[in-house]
XYZ file of C-alpha atoms in Angstrom:
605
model
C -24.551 8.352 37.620
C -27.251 6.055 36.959
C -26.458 3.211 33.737
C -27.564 4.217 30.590
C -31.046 3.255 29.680
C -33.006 1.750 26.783
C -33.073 5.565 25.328
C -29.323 6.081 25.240
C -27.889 5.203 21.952
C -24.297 5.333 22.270
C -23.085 3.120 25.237
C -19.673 3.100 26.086
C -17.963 0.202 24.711
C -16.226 -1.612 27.921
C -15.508 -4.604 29.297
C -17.121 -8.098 28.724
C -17.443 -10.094 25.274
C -19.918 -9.279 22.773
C -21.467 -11.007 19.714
C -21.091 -9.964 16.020
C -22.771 -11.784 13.301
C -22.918 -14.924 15.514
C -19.519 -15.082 16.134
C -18.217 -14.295 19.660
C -15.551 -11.732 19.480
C -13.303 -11.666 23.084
C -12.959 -8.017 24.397
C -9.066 -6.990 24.382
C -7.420 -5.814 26.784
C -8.233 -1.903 26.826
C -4.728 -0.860 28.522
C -2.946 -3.519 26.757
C 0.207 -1.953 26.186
C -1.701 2.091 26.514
C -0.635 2.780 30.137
C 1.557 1.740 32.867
C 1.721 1.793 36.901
C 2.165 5.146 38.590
C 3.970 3.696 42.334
C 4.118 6.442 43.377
C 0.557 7.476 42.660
C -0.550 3.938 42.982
C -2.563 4.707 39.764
C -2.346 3.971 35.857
C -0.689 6.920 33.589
C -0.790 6.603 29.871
C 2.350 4.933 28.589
C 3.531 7.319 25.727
C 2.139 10.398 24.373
C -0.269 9.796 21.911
C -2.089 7.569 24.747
C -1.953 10.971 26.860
C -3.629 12.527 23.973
C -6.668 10.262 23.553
C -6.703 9.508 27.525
C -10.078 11.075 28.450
C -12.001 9.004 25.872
C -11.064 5.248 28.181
C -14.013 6.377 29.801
C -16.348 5.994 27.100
C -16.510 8.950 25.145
C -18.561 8.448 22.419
C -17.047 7.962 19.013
C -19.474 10.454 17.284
C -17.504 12.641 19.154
C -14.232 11.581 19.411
C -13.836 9.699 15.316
C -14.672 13.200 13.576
C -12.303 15.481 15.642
C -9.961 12.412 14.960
C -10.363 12.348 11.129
C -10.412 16.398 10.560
C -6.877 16.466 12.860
C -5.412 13.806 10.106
C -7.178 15.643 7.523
C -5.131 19.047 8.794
C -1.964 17.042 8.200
C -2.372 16.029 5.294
C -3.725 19.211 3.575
C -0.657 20.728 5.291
C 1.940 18.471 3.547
C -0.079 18.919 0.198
C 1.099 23.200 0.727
C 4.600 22.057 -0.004
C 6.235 21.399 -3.581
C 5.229 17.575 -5.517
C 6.848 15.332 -8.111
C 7.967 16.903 -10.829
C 7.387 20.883 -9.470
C 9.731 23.272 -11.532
C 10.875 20.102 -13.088
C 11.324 20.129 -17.011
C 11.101 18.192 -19.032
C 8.567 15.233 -17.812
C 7.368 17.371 -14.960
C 6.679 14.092 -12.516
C 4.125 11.714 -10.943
C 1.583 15.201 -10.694
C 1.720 15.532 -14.282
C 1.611 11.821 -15.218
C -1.837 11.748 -13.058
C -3.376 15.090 -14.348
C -2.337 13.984 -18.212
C -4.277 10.751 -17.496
C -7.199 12.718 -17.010
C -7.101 14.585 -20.086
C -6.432 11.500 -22.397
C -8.980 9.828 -20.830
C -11.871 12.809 -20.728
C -10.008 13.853 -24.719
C -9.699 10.482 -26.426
C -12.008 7.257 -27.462
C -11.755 4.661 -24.744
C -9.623 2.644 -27.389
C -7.000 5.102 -27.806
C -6.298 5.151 -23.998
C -3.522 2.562 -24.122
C -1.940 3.583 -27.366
C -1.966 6.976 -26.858
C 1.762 9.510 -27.137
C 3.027 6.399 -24.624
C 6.703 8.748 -24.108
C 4.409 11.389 -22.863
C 3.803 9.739 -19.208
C 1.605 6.850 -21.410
C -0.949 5.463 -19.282
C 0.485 2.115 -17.514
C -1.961 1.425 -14.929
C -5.062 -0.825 -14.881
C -8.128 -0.046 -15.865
C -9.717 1.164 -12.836
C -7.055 3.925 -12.538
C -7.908 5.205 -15.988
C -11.640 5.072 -14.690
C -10.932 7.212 -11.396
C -9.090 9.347 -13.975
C -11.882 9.851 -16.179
C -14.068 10.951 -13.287
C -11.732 13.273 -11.643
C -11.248 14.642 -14.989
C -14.723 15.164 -16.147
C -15.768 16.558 -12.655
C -12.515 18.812 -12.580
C -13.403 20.161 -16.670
C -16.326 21.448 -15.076
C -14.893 23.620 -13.076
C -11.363 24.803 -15.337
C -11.999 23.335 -19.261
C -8.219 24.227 -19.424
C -7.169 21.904 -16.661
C -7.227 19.094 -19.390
C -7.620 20.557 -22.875
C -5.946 17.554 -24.973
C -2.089 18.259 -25.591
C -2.716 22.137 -25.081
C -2.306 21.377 -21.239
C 0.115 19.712 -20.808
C 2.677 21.156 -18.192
C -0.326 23.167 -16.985
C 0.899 24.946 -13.908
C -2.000 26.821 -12.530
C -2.630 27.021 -8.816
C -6.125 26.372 -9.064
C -5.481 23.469 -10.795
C -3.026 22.436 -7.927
C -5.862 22.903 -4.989
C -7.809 20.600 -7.042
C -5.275 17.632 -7.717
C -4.866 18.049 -3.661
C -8.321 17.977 -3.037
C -8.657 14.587 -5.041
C -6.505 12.637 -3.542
C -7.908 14.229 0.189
C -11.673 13.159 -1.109
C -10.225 9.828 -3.087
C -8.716 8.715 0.448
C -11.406 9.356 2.652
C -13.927 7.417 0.463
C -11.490 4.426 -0.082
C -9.246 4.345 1.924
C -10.239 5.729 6.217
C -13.692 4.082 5.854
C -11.962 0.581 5.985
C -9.611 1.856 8.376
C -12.008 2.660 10.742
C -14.240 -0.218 10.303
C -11.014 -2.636 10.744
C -9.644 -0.515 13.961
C -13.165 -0.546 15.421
C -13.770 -4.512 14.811
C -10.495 -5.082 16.259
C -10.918 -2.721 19.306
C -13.648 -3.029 21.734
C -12.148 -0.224 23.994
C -12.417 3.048 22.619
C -8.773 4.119 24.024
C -7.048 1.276 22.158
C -9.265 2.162 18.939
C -8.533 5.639 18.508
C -4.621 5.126 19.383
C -4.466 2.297 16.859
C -6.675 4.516 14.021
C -4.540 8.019 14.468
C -1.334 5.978 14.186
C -2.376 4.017 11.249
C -3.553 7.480 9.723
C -0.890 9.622 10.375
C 1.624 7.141 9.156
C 4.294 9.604 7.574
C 5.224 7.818 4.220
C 1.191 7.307 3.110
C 1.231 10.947 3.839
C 4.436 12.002 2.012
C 4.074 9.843 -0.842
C 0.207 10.616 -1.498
C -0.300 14.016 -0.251
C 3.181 15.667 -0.857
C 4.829 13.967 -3.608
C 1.691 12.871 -5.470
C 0.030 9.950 -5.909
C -3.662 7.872 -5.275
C -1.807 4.779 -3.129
C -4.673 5.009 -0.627
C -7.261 4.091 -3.133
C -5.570 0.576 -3.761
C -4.575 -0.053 0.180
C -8.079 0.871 0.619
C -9.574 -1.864 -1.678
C -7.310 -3.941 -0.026
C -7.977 -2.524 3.441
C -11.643 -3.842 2.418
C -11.382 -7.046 1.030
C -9.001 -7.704 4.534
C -12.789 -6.978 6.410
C -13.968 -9.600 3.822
C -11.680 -12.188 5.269
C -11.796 -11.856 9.021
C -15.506 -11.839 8.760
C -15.810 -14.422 6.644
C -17.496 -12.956 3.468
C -14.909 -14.717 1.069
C -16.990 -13.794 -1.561
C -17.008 -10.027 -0.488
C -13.163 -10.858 -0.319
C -12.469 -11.634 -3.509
C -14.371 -8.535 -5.164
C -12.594 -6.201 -3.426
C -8.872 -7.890 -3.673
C -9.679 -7.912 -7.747
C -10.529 -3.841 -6.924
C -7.429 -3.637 -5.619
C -5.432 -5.172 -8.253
C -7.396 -3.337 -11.047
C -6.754 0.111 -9.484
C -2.790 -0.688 -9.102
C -1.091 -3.605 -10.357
C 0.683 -3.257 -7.154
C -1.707 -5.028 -5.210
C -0.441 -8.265 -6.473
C 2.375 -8.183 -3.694
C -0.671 -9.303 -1.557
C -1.587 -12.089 -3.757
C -0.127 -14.815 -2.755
C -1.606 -14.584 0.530
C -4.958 -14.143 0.069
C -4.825 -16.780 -2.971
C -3.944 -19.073 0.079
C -6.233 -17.834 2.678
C -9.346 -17.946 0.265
C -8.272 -21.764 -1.510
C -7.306 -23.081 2.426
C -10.824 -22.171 3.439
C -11.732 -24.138 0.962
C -9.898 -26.751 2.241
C -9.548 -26.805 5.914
C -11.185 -27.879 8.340
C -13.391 -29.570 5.877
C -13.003 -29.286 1.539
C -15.684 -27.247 0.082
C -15.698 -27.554 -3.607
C -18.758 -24.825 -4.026
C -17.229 -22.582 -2.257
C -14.063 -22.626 -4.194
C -16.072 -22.963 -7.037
C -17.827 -19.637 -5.670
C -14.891 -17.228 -5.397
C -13.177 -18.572 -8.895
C -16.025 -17.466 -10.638
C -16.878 -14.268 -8.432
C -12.482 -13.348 -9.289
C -13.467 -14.259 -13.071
C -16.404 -11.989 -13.268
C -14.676 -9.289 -11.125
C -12.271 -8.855 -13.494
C -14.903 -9.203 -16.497
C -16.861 -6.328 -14.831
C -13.501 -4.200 -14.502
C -12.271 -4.481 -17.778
C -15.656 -4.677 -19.181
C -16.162 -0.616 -19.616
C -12.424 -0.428 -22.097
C -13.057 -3.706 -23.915
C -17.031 -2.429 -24.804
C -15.586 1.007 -25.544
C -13.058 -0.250 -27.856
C -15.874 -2.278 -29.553
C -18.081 0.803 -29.829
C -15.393 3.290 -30.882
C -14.302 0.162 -33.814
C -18.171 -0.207 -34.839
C -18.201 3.691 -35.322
C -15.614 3.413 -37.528
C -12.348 4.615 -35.712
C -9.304 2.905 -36.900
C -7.063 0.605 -34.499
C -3.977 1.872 -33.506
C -1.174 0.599 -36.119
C -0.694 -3.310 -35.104
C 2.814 -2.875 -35.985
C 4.064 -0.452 -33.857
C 3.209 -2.457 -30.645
C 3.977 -5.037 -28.667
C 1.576 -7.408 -28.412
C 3.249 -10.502 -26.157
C -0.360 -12.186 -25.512
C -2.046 -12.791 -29.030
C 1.450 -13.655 -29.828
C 2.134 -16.430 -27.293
C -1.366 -17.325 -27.905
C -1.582 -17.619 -31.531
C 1.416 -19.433 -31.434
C -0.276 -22.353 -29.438
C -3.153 -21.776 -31.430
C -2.886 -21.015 -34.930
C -6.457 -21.424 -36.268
C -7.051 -17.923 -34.376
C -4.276 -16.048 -36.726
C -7.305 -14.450 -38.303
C -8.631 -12.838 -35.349
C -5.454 -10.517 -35.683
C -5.210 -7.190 -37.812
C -4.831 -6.372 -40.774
C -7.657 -8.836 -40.912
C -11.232 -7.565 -39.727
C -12.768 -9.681 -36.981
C -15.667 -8.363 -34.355
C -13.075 -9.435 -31.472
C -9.588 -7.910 -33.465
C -10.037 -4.588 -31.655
C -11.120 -6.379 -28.223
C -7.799 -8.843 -28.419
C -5.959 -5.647 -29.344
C -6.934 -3.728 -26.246
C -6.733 -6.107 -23.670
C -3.007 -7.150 -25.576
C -1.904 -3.547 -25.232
C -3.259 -2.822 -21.282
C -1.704 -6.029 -19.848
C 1.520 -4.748 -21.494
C 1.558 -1.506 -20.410
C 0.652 -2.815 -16.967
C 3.447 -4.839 -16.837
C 6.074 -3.586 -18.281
C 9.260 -6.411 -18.385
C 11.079 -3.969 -20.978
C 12.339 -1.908 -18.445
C 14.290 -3.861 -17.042
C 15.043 -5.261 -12.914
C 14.514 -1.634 -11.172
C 14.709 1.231 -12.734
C 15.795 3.832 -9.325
C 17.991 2.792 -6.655
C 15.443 1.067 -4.419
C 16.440 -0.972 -1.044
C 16.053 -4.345 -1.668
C 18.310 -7.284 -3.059
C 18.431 -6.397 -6.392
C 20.160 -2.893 -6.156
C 22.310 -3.956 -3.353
C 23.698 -6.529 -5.741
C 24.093 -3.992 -7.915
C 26.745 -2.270 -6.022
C 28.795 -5.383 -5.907
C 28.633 -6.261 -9.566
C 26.667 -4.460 -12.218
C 23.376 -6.599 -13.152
C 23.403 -5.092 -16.206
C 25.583 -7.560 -17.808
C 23.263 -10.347 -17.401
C 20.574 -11.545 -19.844
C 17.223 -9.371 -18.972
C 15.639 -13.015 -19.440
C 17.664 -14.911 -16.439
C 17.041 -11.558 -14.237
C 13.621 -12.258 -14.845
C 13.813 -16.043 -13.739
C 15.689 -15.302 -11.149
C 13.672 -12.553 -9.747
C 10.907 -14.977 -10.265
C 12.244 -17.707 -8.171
C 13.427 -15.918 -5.554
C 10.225 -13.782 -5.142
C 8.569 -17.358 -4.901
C 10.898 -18.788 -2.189
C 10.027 -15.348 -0.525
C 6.593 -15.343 -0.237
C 5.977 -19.219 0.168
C 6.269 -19.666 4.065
C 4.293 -17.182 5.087
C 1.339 -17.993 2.123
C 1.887 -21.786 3.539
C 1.264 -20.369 6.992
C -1.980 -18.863 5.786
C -3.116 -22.301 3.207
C -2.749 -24.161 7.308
C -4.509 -22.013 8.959
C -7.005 -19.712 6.805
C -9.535 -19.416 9.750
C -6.557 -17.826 11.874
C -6.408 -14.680 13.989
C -5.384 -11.278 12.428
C -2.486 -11.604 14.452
C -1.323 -14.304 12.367
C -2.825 -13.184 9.067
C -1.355 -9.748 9.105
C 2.434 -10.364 9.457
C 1.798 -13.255 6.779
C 0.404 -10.247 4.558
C 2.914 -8.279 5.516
C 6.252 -10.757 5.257
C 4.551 -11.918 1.614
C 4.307 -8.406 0.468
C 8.285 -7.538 1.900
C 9.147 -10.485 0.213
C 8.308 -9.168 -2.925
C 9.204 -5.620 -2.443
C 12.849 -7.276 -1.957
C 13.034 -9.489 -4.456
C 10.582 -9.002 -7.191
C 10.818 -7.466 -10.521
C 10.715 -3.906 -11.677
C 10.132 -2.383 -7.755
C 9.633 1.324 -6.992
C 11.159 2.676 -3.436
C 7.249 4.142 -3.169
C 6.391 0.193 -2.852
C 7.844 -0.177 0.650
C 4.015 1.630 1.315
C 2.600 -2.153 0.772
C 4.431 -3.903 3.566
C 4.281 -1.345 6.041
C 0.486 -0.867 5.593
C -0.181 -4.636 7.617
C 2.615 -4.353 9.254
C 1.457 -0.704 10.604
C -2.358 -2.445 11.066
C -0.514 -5.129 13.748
C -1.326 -1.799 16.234
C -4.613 -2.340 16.207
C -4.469 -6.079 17.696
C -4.851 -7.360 20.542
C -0.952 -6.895 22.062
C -0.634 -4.148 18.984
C 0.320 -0.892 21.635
C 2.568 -3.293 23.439
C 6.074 -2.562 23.556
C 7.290 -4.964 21.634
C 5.106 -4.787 18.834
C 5.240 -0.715 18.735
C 9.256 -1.256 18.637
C 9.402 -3.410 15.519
C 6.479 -1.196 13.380
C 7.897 1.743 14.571
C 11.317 0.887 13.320
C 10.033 -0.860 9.947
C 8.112 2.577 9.436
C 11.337 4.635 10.132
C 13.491 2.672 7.659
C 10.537 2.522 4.990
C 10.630 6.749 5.551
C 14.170 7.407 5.735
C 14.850 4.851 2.485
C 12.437 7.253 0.538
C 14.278 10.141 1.628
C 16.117 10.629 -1.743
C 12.652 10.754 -3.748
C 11.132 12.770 -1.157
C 14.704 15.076 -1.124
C 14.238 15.480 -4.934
C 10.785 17.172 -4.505
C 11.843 19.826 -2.203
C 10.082 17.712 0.620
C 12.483 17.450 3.426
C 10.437 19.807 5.791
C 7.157 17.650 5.653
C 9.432 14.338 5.616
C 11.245 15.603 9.170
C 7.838 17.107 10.896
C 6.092 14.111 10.000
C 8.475 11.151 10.622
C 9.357 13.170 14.464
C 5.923 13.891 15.390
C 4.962 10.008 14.380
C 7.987 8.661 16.342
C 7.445 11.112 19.527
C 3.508 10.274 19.473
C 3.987 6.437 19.923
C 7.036 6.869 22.194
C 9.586 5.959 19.667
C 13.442 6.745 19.350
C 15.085 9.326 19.507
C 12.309 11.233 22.195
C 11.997 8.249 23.860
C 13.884 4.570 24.570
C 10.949 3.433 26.917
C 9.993 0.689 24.374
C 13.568 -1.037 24.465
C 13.156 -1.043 28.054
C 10.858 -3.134 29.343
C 11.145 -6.771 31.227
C 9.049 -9.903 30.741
C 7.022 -11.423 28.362
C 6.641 -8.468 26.103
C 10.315 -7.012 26.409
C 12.659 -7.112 22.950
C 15.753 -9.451 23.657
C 19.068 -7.365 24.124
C 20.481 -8.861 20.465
C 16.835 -7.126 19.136
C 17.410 -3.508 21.474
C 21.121 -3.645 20.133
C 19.953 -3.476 16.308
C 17.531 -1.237 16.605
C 18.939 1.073 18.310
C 22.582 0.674 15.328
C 19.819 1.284 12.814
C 18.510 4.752 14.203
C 21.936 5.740 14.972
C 23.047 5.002 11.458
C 19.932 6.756 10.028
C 20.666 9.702 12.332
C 24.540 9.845 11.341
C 23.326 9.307 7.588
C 21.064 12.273 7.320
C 23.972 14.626 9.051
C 27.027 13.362 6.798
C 24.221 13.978 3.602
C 23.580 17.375 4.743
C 27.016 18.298 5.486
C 29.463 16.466 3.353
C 29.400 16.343 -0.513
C 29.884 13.031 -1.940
C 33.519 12.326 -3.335
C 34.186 13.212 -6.758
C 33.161 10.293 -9.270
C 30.816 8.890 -6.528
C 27.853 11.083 -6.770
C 25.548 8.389 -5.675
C 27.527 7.316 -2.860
C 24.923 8.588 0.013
C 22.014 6.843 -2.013
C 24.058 3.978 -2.199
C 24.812 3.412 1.896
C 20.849 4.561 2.064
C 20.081 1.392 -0.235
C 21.957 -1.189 1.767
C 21.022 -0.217 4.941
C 17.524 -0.306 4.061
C 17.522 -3.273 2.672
C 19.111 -5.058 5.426
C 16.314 -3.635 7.781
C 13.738 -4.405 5.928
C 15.045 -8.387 5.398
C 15.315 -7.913 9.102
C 11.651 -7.161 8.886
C 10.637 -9.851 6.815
C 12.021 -12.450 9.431
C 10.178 -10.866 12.237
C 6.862 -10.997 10.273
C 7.643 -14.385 9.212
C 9.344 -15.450 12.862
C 5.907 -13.427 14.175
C 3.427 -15.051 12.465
C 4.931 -18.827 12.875
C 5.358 -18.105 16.406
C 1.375 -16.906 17.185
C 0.136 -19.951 14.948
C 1.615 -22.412 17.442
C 4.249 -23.717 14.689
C 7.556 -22.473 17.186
C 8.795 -24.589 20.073
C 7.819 -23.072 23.507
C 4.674 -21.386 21.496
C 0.950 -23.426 22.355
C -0.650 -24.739 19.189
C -3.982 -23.073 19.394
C -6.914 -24.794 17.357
C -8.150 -22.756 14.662
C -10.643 -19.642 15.187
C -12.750 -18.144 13.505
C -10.721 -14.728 12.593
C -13.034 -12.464 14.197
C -13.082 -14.240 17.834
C -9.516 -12.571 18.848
C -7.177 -10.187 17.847
């Protein structure tokens, strides 16, 4: 077949280097990890099934072809878990995450901007930031075209319609596509110049079970906020710090949970600034790009406020609020005690707004967790009852902990910000598992934030090898099976088995296959790493059959939860290490490991 000529506009994508915005990016190894040697065939077979799958597109199928069969296949998967039940189905008298989200569309599409933050707060108040309650807004206005009823203020409330169902579904489907697979494409296809290793890496990442079960069966919009994230992540290894830093503040002003990724990217964006050479514009740059970010994002609910106080709507009463910032504030500064009601000021109902959404954001009143979540805090709890200490030294100690955490591998990053992906994403990941297990106020839904760079470590360079497929395999399994009492709760435990088995058999993963923990060389696991991975399936396997079969004693009704909690957080410390241990050992900092000079992020993966 003769090469393709100046009229063919989709070459395959093989061999060689290439050059992308000036920077020369090194062509991975296409059957890195994918395939392995047939002796008796004296020929390569694919190495586990999902590489079966995606086999015939090595030779250069094109990707108009191959990315939308891809993307309507994870589409069918997640429409499929969306049929089953959701937070808070048949579940009086709060009715779950489902209703929280569709009651933040009717406050926000029923009330003045202003009253947003203040509004019937026992009634699932709104606590996120203000891009949520934007998204909100839209999804409400668009869906009160179709059904007014959907979010009639107060009168629909516990509205259980099933058109009103397909539609929540259909938002998040349409919300995650727009934010959320565009990135993930884009990051898979920069990372992968062989089409194989770019569709393996992009169906795994995509068909990760607990996105799925969380967002699409139990009910949420996580995607939107891994998908800022997933963005500003492009930013970085392309060097658009600028392009960076809008998109992280996206991130953090859609969920506040974005901060767990702070810390690194704070010391990836101020060690470019730094090293190899200081650059006080460009720091100068992304502080004031961050500042305005946030200006722009808040912009729409301060201006709102303004207008709503100018029209004459009263403030919510002062008195019945917390307001911890005007306080601390005023209290440094008293010459601005005027600015606060009862006294009228143009900025009073601006400093009351932003006072009330940073409090509901981050809520310290609640206390150190509020479920039982696998990580320090609640296994502590088992041993001695952290309720009996001061909420305040909780707080400080959470605090310092959470710092110790997340300092090495933010250190790592401040040393070497121009540094592969395959030392920037374990960094991202071990910062954002060291908060998960140590920070205040953590969900068991927030294990989703260290598993999504730890899950993206597939699509690098040595991503399908293995080794690699061993440890985010098993991080993925815990983060699933941990979740497993949430997900139980919801009626959810056929979706949860199909999709955790058909994710582990895909990638070649215990229990359908061992062939990961059995390799030699360079790449193989050492037997002390086989030996705990394989305790911590068979635990998780024995778990699951005691919880089915066996009531908990009498007096210990938590007791299954409990050995879930401290198993998972012992795996997930586990993981930590390894993404710590990981991203040390591929910056050169490890004896036996070569010190590589720095590259620019984009030159390998």
């Amino acid at each position: 077949m003769a090469p393709p000529g100046p009229s063919s506009p989709h070459k395959p994508r093989s061999g060689g280097t290439t050059r992308r915005k000036g920077l020369k990016l090194t062509q991975s190894n296409p059957s890195a990890g994918t395939s392995t040697h047939d002796v008796v065939k004296q020929s390569a077979r694919p190495a586990f099934p999902l590489a079966a799958f995606l086999w015939p597109t090595k030779d250069g199928t094109s990707q108009w072809i191959v990315l939308p069969l891809l993307l309507m296949v994870v589409g069918l998967f997640r429409w499929a878990a969306g049929l089953w039940g959701y937070s808070g189905f048949n579940s009086p008298p709060m009715h779950g995450d489902f209703e929280a989200q569709r009651h933040w569309m009717e406050i926000t599409t029923g009330l003045p901007v202003s009253q947003w933050y203040f509004y019937d707060l026992p009634w699932w108040g709104l606590d996120y930031p203000p891009l949520t309650a934007y998204h909100s807004w839209l999804l409400g206005k668009i869906g009160s075209l179709i059904n007014a009823q959907w979010f009639e203020l107060d009168t629909s409330r516990r509205l259980d319609l099933s058109s009103l169902k397909v539609y929540m579904r259909a938002t998040v489907l349409a919300s995650e596509y727009l934010a959320y697979v565009v990135p993930v494409v884009l990051l898979s296809r920069r990372l992968n110049q062989s089409n194989l290793t770019h569709s393996i890496a992009l169906v795994a990442i995509l068909l990760q079970p607990s996105t799925i079960l969380i967002d699409h069966a139990h009910f949420q919009y996580n995607t939107v906020m891994l998908g800022f994230f997933a963005f500003s992540i492009l930013g970085l290894i392309s060097q658009h710090r600028l392009a960076a830093s809008f998109c992280f503040v996206l991130a953090l002003s859609f969920k506040q949970m974005g901060l767990y990724y702070a810390p690194a990217v704070f010391a990836v964006l101020l060690g470019s600034c730094v090293f190899p050479r200081q650059a006080p514009v460009a720091f100068v740059s992304i502080g004031a790009v961050t500042i305005l970010s946030f200006a722009l994002v808040f912009a729409p609910l301060l201006l709102g406020a303004a207008w709503d106080a100018y029209r004459g709507l009263p403030l919510p009463a002062w008195d019945a609020y917390p307001h911890p910032i005007t306080s601390t504030l005023f209290a440094f500064v008293p010459p601005l005690q005027p600015l606060l009601p009862p006294n009228s000021h143009f900025l009073t109902p601006l400093l009351v707004q932003l006072d009330q959404s940073v409090h509901r954001i981050f809520p310290f009143a609640r206390g150190l967790f509020e479920d039982k979540v696998a990580n320090i805090w609640c296994t502590l709890n088992i041993v001695y009852k952290l309720k009996h200490l001061p909420t305040a030294l909780l707080q400080r100690a959470s605090l310092l902990l959470t710092l110790t955490a997340v300092s090495p591998p933010s250190l790592i990053l401040f040393k070497n910000p121009a540094a592969t992906v395959s030392v920037l994403f374990p960094c991202l990941a071990a910062t954002a598992w060291g908060f998960f297990m140590c920070a205040f106020q953590v969900h068991e839904k927030s294990v989703l934030l260290p598993l999504f760079p730890m899950t993206l470590l597939l699509a690098t360079k040595r991503g399908l090898t293995p080794s690699i497929r061993a440890w985010v395999g098993w991080a993925n399994a815990i983060g699933a099976w941990t979740m497993f009492p949430l997900i139980k709760r919801d009626e959810l435990r056929v979706p949860y088995m199909v999709l955790t088995a058909l994710w582990a058999w895909l990638l070649g993963l215990p229990p359908f296959s061992l062939n990961v923990y059995k390799g030699k060389g360079e790449e193989s696991l050492s037997l002390l790493v086989r030996a705990i991975h394989l305790l911590f399936y068979a635990l998780m396997l024995a778990w699951h059959i005691v919880e089915a079969l066996v009531d908990p004693p009498p007096g210990k009704p938590d007791l299954w939860i409990v050995i879930n909690v401290g198993i998972g957080a012992a795996g997930f410390g586990l993981c930590y290490l390894w993404c710590l241990w990981l991203a040390a050992k591929n910056a050169g900092y490890l004896e036996g490991s070569s010190k590589k000079s720095p590259a620019p992020k984009g030159k390998e993966n």
